[in-house]
Amino acid sequence: PGVVHYKGEPLIDIVADPITVDAKTTAVYSMPCTASLVEGMSLMKAVGMLSDYDMDDLKLDLSIRLKLKSGLSAPLKFKNISVTKLLK
């Protein structure tokens, strides 16, 4: 799961379905996901927050769990990722 923040305030929850990746690869994978406003965030409030929109103010917190065929798994957490840099 992940959360997009705008100017430090949670705005959008992101959830992705599990995907399978090949071992020892450098391939780029698409990861379909679903986005929704965070609990307690109305559409009107979100529109108001974005009235002075600057993409550089969008940051992403992301948690990923990697699971190997052997059953071993490891969580990865990323905080404050710039959405602008992520989309480049």
PDB file of C-alpha atoms in Angstrom:
ATOM      1  CA  PRO A   1       0.000   0.000   0.000  1.00  0.00           C
ATOM      2  CA  GLY A   2       0.974   3.592  -0.420  1.00  0.00           C
ATOM      3  CA  VAL A   3      -0.170   7.098   0.414  1.00  0.00           C
ATOM      4  CA  VAL A   4       0.257  10.227  -1.694  1.00  0.00           C
ATOM      5  CA  HIS A   5       0.707  13.369   0.393  1.00  0.00           C
ATOM      6  CA  TYR A   6       0.127  16.917  -0.821  1.00  0.00           C
ATOM      7  CA  LYS A   7       2.045  19.524   1.145  1.00  0.00           C
ATOM      8  CA  GLY A   8       2.463  16.963   3.925  1.00  0.00           C
ATOM      9  CA  GLU A   9      -1.241  16.061   4.229  1.00  0.00           C
ATOM     10  CA  PRO A  10      -2.436  12.560   3.242  1.00  0.00           C
ATOM     11  CA  LEU A  11      -4.532  12.789   0.086  1.00  0.00           C
ATOM     12  CA  ILE A  12      -4.710   9.490  -1.812  1.00  0.00           C
ATOM     13  CA  ASP A  13      -4.479   5.834  -0.746  1.00  0.00           C
ATOM     14  CA  ILE A  14      -2.948   3.490  -3.321  1.00  0.00           C
ATOM     15  CA  VAL A  15      -3.369  -0.288  -3.347  1.00  0.00           C
ATOM     16  CA  ALA A  16      -1.821  -2.652  -5.898  1.00  0.00           C
ATOM     17  CA  ASP A  17      -2.471  -6.293  -6.673  1.00  0.00           C
ATOM     18  CA  PRO A  18       0.410  -8.743  -6.273  1.00  0.00           C
ATOM     19  CA  ILE A  19       2.632  -9.219  -9.305  1.00  0.00           C
ATOM     20  CA  THR A  20       5.222 -11.871 -10.138  1.00  0.00           C
ATOM     21  CA  VAL A  21       8.659 -10.850 -11.315  1.00  0.00           C
ATOM     22  CA  ASP A  22      11.423 -12.945 -12.807  1.00  0.00           C
ATOM     23  CA  ALA A  23      14.502 -13.706 -10.729  1.00  0.00           C
ATOM     24  CA  LYS A  24      17.742 -11.907 -11.549  1.00  0.00           C
ATOM     25  CA  THR A  25      16.181  -9.460 -13.985  1.00  0.00           C
ATOM     26  CA  THR A  26      16.515  -5.784 -14.719  1.00  0.00           C
ATOM     27  CA  ALA A  27      13.170  -5.671 -16.533  1.00  0.00           C
ATOM     28  CA  VAL A  28      10.672  -2.905 -15.869  1.00  0.00           C
ATOM     29  CA  TYR A  29       7.227  -4.100 -14.760  1.00  0.00           C
ATOM     30  CA  SER A  30       3.880  -2.364 -14.849  1.00  0.00           C
ATOM     31  CA  MET A  31       1.987  -2.515 -11.594  1.00  0.00           C
ATOM     32  CA  PRO A  32      -1.741  -1.843 -11.924  1.00  0.00           C
ATOM     33  CA  CYS A  33      -3.119  -0.106  -8.851  1.00  0.00           C
ATOM     34  CA  THR A  34      -6.243   1.474  -7.432  1.00  0.00           C
ATOM     35  CA  ALA A  35      -6.269   4.986  -5.993  1.00  0.00           C
ATOM     36  CA  SER A  36      -8.896   6.508  -3.706  1.00  0.00           C
ATOM     37  CA  LEU A  37      -9.141   9.518  -1.440  1.00  0.00           C
ATOM     38  CA  VAL A  38      -7.915   8.805   2.089  1.00  0.00           C
ATOM     39  CA  GLU A  39     -10.557   8.197   4.735  1.00  0.00           C
ATOM     40  CA  GLY A  40     -12.028  11.486   5.906  1.00  0.00           C
ATOM     41  CA  MET A  41     -11.010  13.351   2.740  1.00  0.00           C
ATOM     42  CA  SER A  42     -13.989  14.718   0.822  1.00  0.00           C
ATOM     43  CA  LEU A  43     -13.787  15.461  -2.868  1.00  0.00           C
ATOM     44  CA  MET A  44     -14.469  19.137  -2.148  1.00  0.00           C
ATOM     45  CA  LYS A  45     -11.603  19.307   0.361  1.00  0.00           C
ATOM     46  CA  ALA A  46      -9.252  17.594  -2.118  1.00  0.00           C
ATOM     47  CA  VAL A  47     -10.198  20.061  -4.864  1.00  0.00           C
ATOM     48  CA  GLY A  48      -9.625  22.928  -2.438  1.00  0.00           C
ATOM     49  CA  MET A  49      -6.194  21.583  -1.476  1.00  0.00           C
ATOM     50  CA  LEU A  50      -5.206  21.344  -5.118  1.00  0.00           C
ATOM     51  CA  SER A  51      -6.392  24.840  -6.041  1.00  0.00           C
ATOM     52  CA  ASP A  52      -2.776  26.052  -5.965  1.00  0.00           C
ATOM     53  CA  TYR A  53      -1.468  22.719  -7.291  1.00  0.00           C
ATOM     54  CA  ASP A  54       2.265  22.187  -7.697  1.00  0.00           C
ATOM     55  CA  MET A  55       3.354  18.678  -8.648  1.00  0.00           C
ATOM     56  CA  ASP A  56       6.577  19.136  -6.666  1.00  0.00           C
ATOM     57  CA  ASP A  57       4.419  19.150  -3.509  1.00  0.00           C
ATOM     58  CA  LEU A  58       3.228  15.565  -4.151  1.00  0.00           C
ATOM     59  CA  LYS A  59       5.177  12.951  -2.163  1.00  0.00           C
ATOM     60  CA  LEU A  60       4.637   9.195  -1.909  1.00  0.00           C
ATOM     61  CA  ASP A  61       5.094   6.808   1.013  1.00  0.00           C
ATOM     62  CA  LEU A  62       5.199   3.211  -0.196  1.00  0.00           C
ATOM     63  CA  SER A  63       5.415  -0.222   1.441  1.00  0.00           C
ATOM     64  CA  ILE A  64       6.258  -3.287  -0.630  1.00  0.00           C
ATOM     65  CA  ARG A  65       6.633  -6.899   0.453  1.00  0.00           C
ATOM     66  CA  LEU A  66       8.935  -9.043  -1.658  1.00  0.00           C
ATOM     67  CA  LYS A  67       8.301 -12.760  -1.457  1.00  0.00           C
ATOM     68  CA  LEU A  68      10.598 -15.389  -2.922  1.00  0.00           C
ATOM     69  CA  LYS A  69       9.471 -18.783  -4.211  1.00  0.00           C
ATOM     70  CA  SER A  70      11.277 -20.312  -1.225  1.00  0.00           C
ATOM     71  CA  GLY A  71       8.790 -18.556   1.049  1.00  0.00           C
ATOM     72  CA  LEU A  72      11.205 -15.970   2.417  1.00  0.00           C
ATOM     73  CA  SER A  73       9.846 -12.447   2.362  1.00  0.00           C
ATOM     74  CA  ALA A  74      11.094  -8.985   3.175  1.00  0.00           C
ATOM     75  CA  PRO A  75       9.311  -5.660   3.571  1.00  0.00           C
ATOM     76  CA  LEU A  76      10.638  -2.560   1.836  1.00  0.00           C
ATOM     77  CA  LYS A  77       9.500   0.896   2.913  1.00  0.00           C
ATOM     78  CA  PHE A  78      10.075   4.132   1.062  1.00  0.00           C
ATOM     79  CA  LYS A  79       9.162   7.533   2.488  1.00  0.00           C
ATOM     80  CA  ASN A  80       8.778  10.945   0.939  1.00  0.00           C
ATOM     81  CA  ILE A  81       9.395   9.905  -2.684  1.00  0.00           C
ATOM     82  CA  SER A  82       8.997  12.817  -5.080  1.00  0.00           C
ATOM     83  CA  VAL A  83       6.146  12.000  -7.482  1.00  0.00           C
ATOM     84  CA  THR A  84       7.742  14.363 -10.015  1.00  0.00           C
ATOM     85  CA  LYS A  85      10.963  12.329 -10.047  1.00  0.00           C
ATOM     86  CA  LEU A  86       9.058   9.029 -10.021  1.00  0.00           C
ATOM     87  CA  LEU A  87       7.157   9.946 -13.182  1.00  0.00           C
ATOM     88  CA  LYS A  88      10.271  10.968 -15.137  1.00  0.00           C
TER      89      LYS A  88
END
